[in-house]
């Protein structure tokens, strides 16, 4: 991929950043098996139709099929799970900007336009069709005639959904996250003690020993392998070692005793297990190494592989073992209902078939759909389109706030005012430092930009983790779980580091972030953020259009959340200050050290620049008495029958520190709930 950085002549400004709408990418030749694209059989009937194959949809589809039911899993994208950009853990930023799978949303974070435009990542489209941002050139102006697009929010339209581009981090929700759902709904099956079984069912832990010691906390035979970055990688690179030692020292805790401040002490910190079921896991401030979803070849894995293994399983005579069909390039346009009874009943979905149909896909629009049709569900339709698309699909189907549907001429099936509201996200904010020399780990890595990439070759050929080298990690080896002064009983900050200049998303960010190989980003993620003011709204009744998405950052609980972010940045600043320079020190480059230092300046920086990538909660589970609840505790859409939602939009509050693993856990629970209902009405 080549991104052009162009000097733009604008009032009083120097350099800014432009990138092509569809970026040039060095597409290596295809890399083996991909699931063939197949359209649905128009008019066909399955017991279950699942819309969306991401973290929510795929495990559920696999479980229902394994239990003997007929299942149609529909996704609007293709399968690119065997492409190098997807497979290589270190390539995850590039996976999120990889043309064959990327869905680019442009979102807003503030209602106030002046505030919105203070974000240096705010993207404009130039008259030539390219994207333009100010970035570190804070006084630059967009070229004349440019139009506002918003802030890039990367998502994936592909088999596996965002689990084929995400950063592979696998961190379980807190106990309180689950117990709160149980308390709100009165459904004790959501309690943390009950939810643990689903994590153990799905995990295939490869970083701990099985047996008595860890059997209470972990699973060792599920579909999701979890592994750690080989610690040899960390000690090989003196810059990274020094950052880790400083991270441990800066915690200010004597937790490592006399080893504090030494390489051995730092490595000892990396033996702690972030997904333990231990009672102090949510409350102790500790540094942990981060488990990643990688298989024994240190290759990305996840629900895509699970659902494909079920769909392609055969009996000894070669016949298919399970009734699971996967159809791709198939955009569901609405759920259909039988409205002849007292309660509308979902009967199936309408779809259109073709490449790049959804307009989040930045590739030149195709000629439109090559086919369209209806498929039927004899039992249920389950919507798993993710936090942006699930509310869009429900609204397009007539399930949502009556006034909004009327404004777009959509016939009302059920007035559910909560659909598309309650949008939540984590806040993320960086402190970036630049070193005079490269990380030795990245010295010869080209991130597949050039015809040859020695780092890729090592990763591919190496038989042992130590020989596979730097691409066996996502670049984020550890995280410090910490309380801010405004937290509840559980810690609310995750502070980790990354070998990149990462300050959020804008078109071309992946190449920009890794260009130098010299920069380190301390990242603060705010867990349990308080703001629920965001929403997802229709821009038209055309299912190919993307919705209007506004997070309204900090509109609720803003002061507390900003204080927490400031404390995270202060930790990061002192971690740079206190660095023991085993291999040179770091000079802070972002935010600009000339202008951003005091708590008030850091706070304003967070208002201007904070981003997120765990959008969720737009079709929330809630109490029977709550008019804004979209789902009951069994994932059923209220007021209709035969329709459920199983994905990140079903959470009432954003869970834990990362969201994919909680969503897998939820999906496993949903399978149990749906199978129990099926057994009760055969
Ligand atoms: C850059 C980035 C990095 C991330 N890193 C991490 C991480 O390291 N750890 C972590 O825990 N989380 C991470 N996440 C978040 C996590 O991956 C997602 O929140 C999670 O995958 C959401 O699951 P989902 O099932 O709700 O939706 P998705 O995974 O988005 O799946 C939705 C699927 O539905 C399909 N779809 C949508 N609409 C339609 C339609 N109308 N018809 C047919 N198909 C449709 C889409 O094509 C897509 O495949 C990251 C997210 C981003 C953006
Ligand atoms: C912005 O960052 C780039 C890359 O680090 C640097 O070359 C450039 O000088 C910076 N521009 C300004 C205005 O600080
Ligand atoms: C946007 O969506 C929210 C949540 O569904 C809803 O409350 C609000 O009325 C919608 N706004 C418009 C303008 O339709
Ligand atoms: C990272 O640091 C290097 C070395 O100072 C620099 O050349 C490069 O431009 C930086 N990257 C970015 C994105 O600023």
mmCIF file of C-alpha atoms in Angstrom, residues 74 78 82 114 271 315 332 392 406 410 434 443 459 591 601 633:
data_model
loop_
_atom_site.group_PDB
_atom_site.id
_atom_site.type_symbol
_atom_site.label_atom_id
_atom_site.label_comp_id
_atom_site.label_asym_id
_atom_site.label_seq_id
_atom_site.Cartn_x
_atom_site.Cartn_y
_atom_site.Cartn_z
ATOM 1 C CA UNK A 74 -25.506 -14.389 5.728
ATOM 2 C CA UNK A 78 -16.467 -12.023 1.259
ATOM 3 C CA UNK A 82 -6.456 -16.576 4.457
ATOM 4 C CA UNK A 114 -16.564 23.941 16.232
ATOM 5 C CA UNK A 271 3.526 -14.055 34.109
ATOM 6 C CA UNK A 315 -19.164 -37.618 7.119
ATOM 7 C CA UNK A 332 -29.829 -8.142 4.076
ATOM 8 C CA UNK A 392 -30.031 0.062 10.873
ATOM 9 C CA UNK A 406 -42.158 7.747 9.553
ATOM 10 C CA UNK A 410 -40.851 3.054 6.551
ATOM 11 C CA UNK A 434 9.973 9.250 19.086
ATOM 12 C CA UNK A 443 14.439 -3.050 11.628
ATOM 13 C CA UNK A 459 6.998 -15.460 10.335
ATOM 14 C CA UNK A 591 0.457 15.803 21.813
ATOM 15 C CA UNK A 601 -4.388 21.158 28.508
ATOM 16 C CA UNK A 633 -32.708 -11.209 28.840
#
